[in-house]
PDB file of C-alpha atoms in Angstrom:
ATOM      1  CA  MET A   1      15.344 -10.449  -2.684  1.00  0.00           C
ATOM      2  CA  LYS A   2      16.749  -6.793  -2.979  1.00  0.00           C
ATOM      3  CA  PRO A   3      16.910  -5.167   0.385  1.00  0.00           C
ATOM      4  CA  VAL A   4      14.065  -2.258   0.404  1.00  0.00           C
ATOM      5  CA  VAL A   5      14.106   1.610   1.391  1.00  0.00           C
ATOM      6  CA  VAL A   6      10.898   2.554   2.643  1.00  0.00           C
ATOM      7  CA  PHE A   7       9.341   6.022   2.154  1.00  0.00           C
ATOM      8  CA  GLY A   8       7.992   7.809   5.647  1.00  0.00           C
ATOM      9  CA  LEU A   9       8.566   8.350   9.164  1.00  0.00           C
ATOM     10  CA  GLN A  10       5.436   7.878  10.719  1.00  0.00           C
ATOM     11  CA  ASP A  11       2.702   4.848  11.508  1.00  0.00           C
ATOM     12  CA  PHE A  12       2.865   3.781   8.113  1.00  0.00           C
ATOM     13  CA  ALA A  13       6.305   3.382   7.709  1.00  0.00           C
ATOM     14  CA  GLU A  14       7.109   1.986  11.381  1.00  0.00           C
ATOM     15  CA  LEU A  15       3.936  -0.624  10.763  1.00  0.00           C
ATOM     16  CA  ALA A  16       5.780  -1.674   7.007  1.00  0.00           C
ATOM     17  CA  HIS A  17       9.152  -1.788   9.162  1.00  0.00           C
ATOM     18  CA  TYR A  18       7.471  -4.227  11.819  1.00  0.00           C
ATOM     19  CA  TYR A  19       5.480  -6.322   9.134  1.00  0.00           C
ATOM     20  CA  LEU A  20       8.730  -6.811   6.699  1.00  0.00           C
ATOM     21  CA  THR A  21      10.857  -7.547   9.757  1.00  0.00           C
ATOM     22  CA  HIS A  22       8.946 -10.330  10.855  1.00  0.00           C
ATOM     23  CA  ASP A  23       6.758 -11.546   8.319  1.00  0.00           C
ATOM     24  CA  SER A  24       8.674 -11.683   4.943  1.00  0.00           C
ATOM     25  CA  PRO A  25      11.457 -12.348   2.914  1.00  0.00           C
ATOM     26  CA  TYR A  26      12.496  -8.945   2.702  1.00  0.00           C
ATOM     27  CA  GLU A  27      15.096  -6.616   4.684  1.00  0.00           C
ATOM     28  CA  VAL A  28      14.200  -2.918   5.179  1.00  0.00           C
ATOM     29  CA  VAL A  29      17.935  -1.014   4.951  1.00  0.00           C
ATOM     30  CA  ALA A  30      16.917   2.472   5.149  1.00  0.00           C
ATOM     31  CA  PHE A  31      13.843   5.659   5.187  1.00  0.00           C
ATOM     32  CA  CYS A  32      13.449   8.595   3.091  1.00  0.00           C
ATOM     33  CA  VAL A  33      11.195  11.351   3.217  1.00  0.00           C
ATOM     34  CA  HIS A  34      11.245  14.707   1.452  1.00  0.00           C
ATOM     35  CA  GLU A  35      13.937  16.826   1.854  1.00  0.00           C
ATOM     36  CA  ALA A  36      11.471  19.790   3.616  1.00  0.00           C
ATOM     37  CA  TYR A  37      10.798  16.702   6.100  1.00  0.00           C
ATOM     38  CA  MET A  38      14.131  15.062   7.049  1.00  0.00           C
ATOM     39  CA  PRO A  39      14.779  14.652  11.054  1.00  0.00           C
ATOM     40  CA  ASP A  40      17.137  16.104  13.039  1.00  0.00           C
ATOM     41  CA  THR A  41      18.610  13.581  13.607  1.00  0.00           C
ATOM     42  CA  PRO A  42      18.430  10.885  10.316  1.00  0.00           C
ATOM     43  CA  ILE A  43      17.718   7.813  11.802  1.00  0.00           C
ATOM     44  CA  PHE A  44      14.805   6.055  12.028  1.00  0.00           C
ATOM     45  CA  LYS A  45      14.299   2.274  13.518  1.00  0.00           C
ATOM     46  CA  GLY A  46      17.946   1.915  14.045  1.00  0.00           C
ATOM     47  CA  LEU A  47      18.417   2.874  10.125  1.00  0.00           C
ATOM     48  CA  PRO A  48      19.172   5.547   7.843  1.00  0.00           C
ATOM     49  CA  VAL A  49      16.392   8.295   6.307  1.00  0.00           C
ATOM     50  CA  VAL A  50      17.982  10.079   3.431  1.00  0.00           C
ATOM     51  CA  PRO A  51      16.160  13.124   1.103  1.00  0.00           C
ATOM     52  CA  PHE A  52      13.780  11.585  -1.248  1.00  0.00           C
ATOM     53  CA  GLU A  53      15.095  13.862  -3.675  1.00  0.00           C
ATOM     54  CA  GLN A  54      18.681  12.288  -3.099  1.00  0.00           C
ATOM     55  CA  VAL A  55      18.088   8.125  -2.570  1.00  0.00           C
ATOM     56  CA  PRO A  56      19.177   6.706  -6.062  1.00  0.00           C
ATOM     57  CA  GLN A  57      22.534   8.228  -5.195  1.00  0.00           C
ATOM     58  CA  TYR A  58      22.564   6.559  -1.488  1.00  0.00           C
ATOM     59  CA  TYR A  59      20.202   3.333  -2.790  1.00  0.00           C
ATOM     60  CA  PRO A  60      20.561   2.956  -6.733  1.00  0.00           C
ATOM     61  CA  PRO A  61      17.634   1.240  -8.197  1.00  0.00           C
ATOM     62  CA  GLU A  62      19.796  -1.671  -9.444  1.00  0.00           C
ATOM     63  CA  SER A  63      20.254  -2.576  -6.203  1.00  0.00           C
ATOM     64  CA  TYR A  64      17.676  -1.741  -4.182  1.00  0.00           C
ATOM     65  CA  SER A  65      13.680  -2.194  -4.058  1.00  0.00           C
ATOM     66  CA  PHE A  66      11.251   0.662  -2.543  1.00  0.00           C
ATOM     67  CA  PHE A  67       8.021   0.386  -0.426  1.00  0.00           C
ATOM     68  CA  ALA A  68       5.984   3.528  -0.178  1.00  0.00           C
ATOM     69  CA  PRO A  69       2.753   2.326   2.178  1.00  0.00           C
ATOM     70  CA  MET A  70       1.813   5.764   2.915  1.00  0.00           C
ATOM     71  CA  ALA A  71      -1.722   6.869   4.607  1.00  0.00           C
ATOM     72  CA  PRO A  72      -4.348   8.191   2.176  1.00  0.00           C
ATOM     73  CA  LYS A  73      -4.292  11.767   2.539  1.00  0.00           C
ATOM     74  CA  GLN A  74      -5.530  13.915  -0.415  1.00  0.00           C
ATOM     75  CA  ILE A  75      -7.411  10.557  -1.011  1.00  0.00           C
ATOM     76  CA  ASN A  76      -4.088   8.630  -2.148  1.00  0.00           C
ATOM     77  CA  SER A  77      -2.891  11.527  -4.432  1.00  0.00           C
ATOM     78  CA  LEU A  78       0.272  11.923  -2.195  1.00  0.00           C
ATOM     79  CA  ARG A  79       1.016   8.665  -2.190  1.00  0.00           C
ATOM     80  CA  LYS A  80       0.473   8.239  -6.148  1.00  0.00           C
ATOM     81  CA  GLY A  81       2.940  10.801  -6.381  1.00  0.00           C
ATOM     82  CA  VAL A  82       5.595   9.162  -4.506  1.00  0.00           C
ATOM     83  CA  TYR A  83       4.935   5.856  -6.162  1.00  0.00           C
ATOM     84  CA  GLU A  84       5.274   7.565  -9.886  1.00  0.00           C
ATOM     85  CA  THR A  85       8.046   9.574  -8.867  1.00  0.00           C
ATOM     86  CA  ALA A  86      10.390   6.408  -7.270  1.00  0.00           C
ATOM     87  CA  LYS A  87       9.266   4.504 -10.530  1.00  0.00           C
ATOM     88  CA  ALA A  88      10.557   7.025 -13.109  1.00  0.00           C
ATOM     89  CA  LEU A  89      13.856   7.086 -11.204  1.00  0.00           C
ATOM     90  CA  GLY A  90      13.616   3.065 -12.074  1.00  0.00           C
ATOM     91  CA  TYR A  91      12.762   1.267  -8.468  1.00  0.00           C
ATOM     92  CA  GLN A  92      10.947  -1.936  -8.464  1.00  0.00           C
ATOM     93  CA  PHE A  93       9.089  -1.846  -5.639  1.00  0.00           C
ATOM     94  CA  ILE A  94       8.235  -4.957  -3.506  1.00  0.00           C
ATOM     95  CA  SER A  95       4.154  -5.624  -1.947  1.00  0.00           C
ATOM     96  CA  TYR A  96       3.629  -6.937   2.021  1.00  0.00           C
ATOM     97  CA  ILE A  97       0.912  -9.493   1.963  1.00  0.00           C
ATOM     98  CA  SER A  98       0.310 -10.391   5.165  1.00  0.00           C
ATOM     99  CA  SER A  99       1.132 -14.117   6.381  1.00  0.00           C
ATOM    100  CA  ARG A 100      -2.246 -14.216   8.026  1.00  0.00           C
ATOM    101  CA  ALA A 101      -4.506 -13.022   5.197  1.00  0.00           C
ATOM    102  CA  THR A 102      -6.289 -15.369   2.958  1.00  0.00           C
ATOM    103  CA  VAL A 103      -5.303 -15.149  -1.189  1.00  0.00           C
ATOM    104  CA  PHE A 104      -5.664 -17.471  -3.777  1.00  0.00           C
ATOM    105  CA  ASP A 105      -3.848 -17.267  -7.536  1.00  0.00           C
ATOM    106  CA  ASN A 106      -5.314 -13.786  -7.269  1.00  0.00           C
ATOM    107  CA  THR A 107      -3.385 -10.592  -9.532  1.00  0.00           C
ATOM    108  CA  ILE A 108      -1.836  -8.305  -7.251  1.00  0.00           C
ATOM    109  CA  GLY A 109       0.124  -5.645  -8.085  1.00  0.00           C
ATOM    110  CA  GLU A 110       3.033  -3.911  -6.545  1.00  0.00           C
ATOM    111  CA  ASN A 111       3.561  -1.454  -3.585  1.00  0.00           C
ATOM    112  CA  CYS A 112       0.803  -3.190  -2.338  1.00  0.00           C
ATOM    113  CA  PHE A 113       0.119  -3.561   1.373  1.00  0.00           C
ATOM    114  CA  ILE A 114      -2.405  -6.144   2.525  1.00  0.00           C
ATOM    115  CA  LEU A 115      -2.450  -6.769   6.280  1.00  0.00           C
ATOM    116  CA  GLU A 116      -3.814  -9.778   8.660  1.00  0.00           C
ATOM    117  CA  ASP A 117      -7.129 -10.988   7.936  1.00  0.00           C
ATOM    118  CA  ASN A 118      -7.815  -9.736   4.331  1.00  0.00           C
ATOM    119  CA  THR A 119     -10.013 -12.313   2.356  1.00  0.00           C
ATOM    120  CA  LEU A 120      -9.320 -12.349  -1.135  1.00  0.00           C
ATOM    121  CA  GLN A 121     -11.773 -14.594  -3.069  1.00  0.00           C
ATOM    122  CA  PRO A 122     -10.698 -16.383  -6.247  1.00  0.00           C
ATOM    123  CA  PHE A 123     -10.716 -14.287  -9.154  1.00  0.00           C
ATOM    124  CA  THR A 124     -10.146 -10.737  -7.307  1.00  0.00           C
ATOM    125  CA  GLN A 125      -7.638  -8.196  -9.015  1.00  0.00           C
ATOM    126  CA  ILE A 126      -5.803  -5.804  -7.622  1.00  0.00           C
ATOM    127  CA  GLY A 127      -3.966  -3.340  -8.857  1.00  0.00           C
ATOM    128  CA  HIS A 128      -0.819  -1.252  -7.940  1.00  0.00           C
ATOM    129  CA  ASN A 129      -0.199   0.998  -4.785  1.00  0.00           C
ATOM    130  CA  VAL A 130      -3.151  -0.950  -3.320  1.00  0.00           C
ATOM    131  CA  ILE A 131      -3.646  -0.132   0.915  1.00  0.00           C
ATOM    132  CA  LEU A 132      -5.888  -3.169   2.260  1.00  0.00           C
ATOM    133  CA  TRP A 133      -5.727  -2.513   6.225  1.00  0.00           C
ATOM    134  CA  SER A 134      -6.565  -5.567   8.332  1.00  0.00           C
ATOM    135  CA  GLY A 135     -10.173  -7.290   8.147  1.00  0.00           C
ATOM    136  CA  ASN A 136     -12.125  -6.512   4.778  1.00  0.00           C
ATOM    137  CA  HIS A 137     -13.519  -9.199   2.384  1.00  0.00           C
ATOM    138  CA  ILE A 138     -12.959  -8.802  -1.263  1.00  0.00           C
ATOM    139  CA  GLY A 139     -15.482 -11.306  -2.891  1.00  0.00           C
ATOM    140  CA  HIS A 140     -14.807 -13.003  -6.136  1.00  0.00           C
ATOM    141  CA  HIS A 141     -14.482 -11.601  -9.440  1.00  0.00           C
ATOM    142  CA  GLY A 142     -13.886  -8.084  -7.575  1.00  0.00           C
ATOM    143  CA  ILE A 143     -11.419  -5.463  -9.146  1.00  0.00           C
ATOM    144  CA  ILE A 144      -9.855  -2.876  -7.658  1.00  0.00           C
ATOM    145  CA  HIS A 145      -7.439  -0.888  -9.442  1.00  0.00           C
ATOM    146  CA  ASP A 146      -4.425   1.604  -8.966  1.00  0.00           C
ATOM    147  CA  HIS A 147      -3.828   3.467  -6.015  1.00  0.00           C
ATOM    148  CA  VAL A 148      -6.895   3.015  -3.641  1.00  0.00           C
ATOM    149  CA  MET A 149      -7.560   2.426  -0.060  1.00  0.00           C
ATOM    150  CA  PHE A 150      -9.470  -0.013   1.933  1.00  0.00           C
ATOM    151  CA  THR A 151      -9.344   0.869   6.326  1.00  0.00           C
ATOM    152  CA  SER A 152     -10.963  -2.112   8.260  1.00  0.00           C
ATOM    153  CA  HIS A 153     -13.730  -4.581   7.921  1.00  0.00           C
ATOM    154  CA  VAL A 154     -14.835  -3.378   4.651  1.00  0.00           C
ATOM    155  CA  VAL A 155     -17.162  -5.861   2.848  1.00  0.00           C
ATOM    156  CA  LEU A 156     -16.513  -5.338  -1.035  1.00  0.00           C
ATOM    157  CA  SER A 157     -19.072  -7.984  -2.723  1.00  0.00           C
ATOM    158  CA  GLY A 158     -18.552 -10.427  -5.535  1.00  0.00           C
ATOM    159  CA  HIS A 159     -18.038  -8.960  -8.938  1.00  0.00           C
ATOM    160  CA  CYS A 160     -17.731  -5.320  -7.935  1.00  0.00           C
ATOM    161  CA  GLU A 161     -15.351  -2.580  -9.788  1.00  0.00           C
ATOM    162  CA  VAL A 162     -13.343  -0.130  -7.338  1.00  0.00           C
ATOM    163  CA  GLY A 163     -12.424   2.953  -9.731  1.00  0.00           C
ATOM    164  CA  PRO A 164      -8.613   4.811  -9.222  1.00  0.00           C
ATOM    165  CA  GLN A 165      -7.682   6.666  -5.965  1.00  0.00           C
ATOM    166  CA  SER A 166     -10.747   5.427  -4.290  1.00  0.00           C
ATOM    167  CA  PHE A 167     -11.080   5.533  -0.399  1.00  0.00           C
ATOM    168  CA  LEU A 168     -13.379   3.125   1.414  1.00  0.00           C
ATOM    169  CA  GLY A 169     -14.260   4.147   5.112  1.00  0.00           C
ATOM    170  CA  VAL A 170     -14.503   1.255   8.200  1.00  0.00           C
ATOM    171  CA  ASN A 171     -17.037  -1.355   8.056  1.00  0.00           C
ATOM    172  CA  ALA A 172     -18.182  -0.157   4.580  1.00  0.00           C
ATOM    173  CA  THR A 173     -20.583  -2.460   2.725  1.00  0.00           C
ATOM    174  CA  ILE A 174     -20.653  -2.577  -0.976  1.00  0.00           C
ATOM    175  CA  ARG A 175     -23.567  -4.352  -2.760  1.00  0.00           C
ATOM    176  CA  ASP A 176     -23.142  -7.405  -5.339  1.00  0.00           C
ATOM    177  CA  GLY A 177     -22.079  -5.982  -8.923  1.00  0.00           C
ATOM    178  CA  LEU A 178     -21.410  -2.910  -8.258  1.00  0.00           C
ATOM    179  CA  VAL A 179     -18.858   0.137  -9.915  1.00  0.00           C
ATOM    180  CA  LEU A 180     -17.690   2.522  -7.674  1.00  0.00           C
ATOM    181  CA  GLY A 181     -16.028   5.878  -9.888  1.00  0.00           C
ATOM    182  CA  GLU A 182     -12.644   6.952  -9.901  1.00  0.00           C
ATOM    183  CA  GLY A 183     -12.193   9.065  -6.532  1.00  0.00           C
ATOM    184  CA  SER A 184     -15.031   7.494  -5.066  1.00  0.00           C
ATOM    185  CA  LEU A 185     -15.198   8.054  -0.954  1.00  0.00           C
ATOM    186  CA  ILE A 186     -16.862   5.736   0.786  1.00  0.00           C
ATOM    187  CA  ALA A 187     -17.760   7.067   4.342  1.00  0.00           C
ATOM    188  CA  MET A 188     -17.763   4.433   7.275  1.00  0.00           C
ATOM    189  CA  ALA A 189     -20.631   2.069   7.755  1.00  0.00           C
ATOM    190  CA  ALA A 190     -21.746   3.315   4.356  1.00  0.00           C
ATOM    191  CA  SER A 191     -24.331   0.995   2.689  1.00  0.00           C
ATOM    192  CA  VAL A 192     -23.987   1.271  -0.844  1.00  0.00           C
ATOM    193  CA  THR A 193     -26.475  -0.038  -3.126  1.00  0.00           C
ATOM    194  CA  GLN A 194     -26.133   1.484  -6.302  1.00  0.00           C
ATOM    195  CA  ASP A 195     -23.427   2.391  -8.590  1.00  0.00           C
TER     196      ASP A 195
END
């Protein structure tokens, strides 16, 4: 496994560092942020912080992998932008899947952050750059497209499809067989019964 550079210096990056350190075969070696957000002291969690714009000079893509577990600001578009830029720079992305998640032989893309107590039933497909916070149920034959975030305790019933760049709030429930269009924003505790 290549060592990993993590994008960010806030909660999601700190959590990613913790999970990768304690529950994965990966080793985080550095963090990066956009140059405008570089801290005065370029150290985070005891590791170096470098400008994202210069990360290939410090950690070239042929020797290092990348992980960008960012918050869903602007309906995941900021995370999508970092993902696409790093991809264009030639980085391979890791995905983190908690050892405490229930998964089968599901198709799971790159740069996914799947935390504890998620249940991914058989025949589900997870795209690239997807975050499943803790405690979600992803029903059988479901499809979650790229750049999506589920918060916690979302129930996605069987045979549902979630369009790219969607956001699902805490305790939302999606009835079986539905399609959520691209960029859907599903409120906390919502009960969705139609496409």
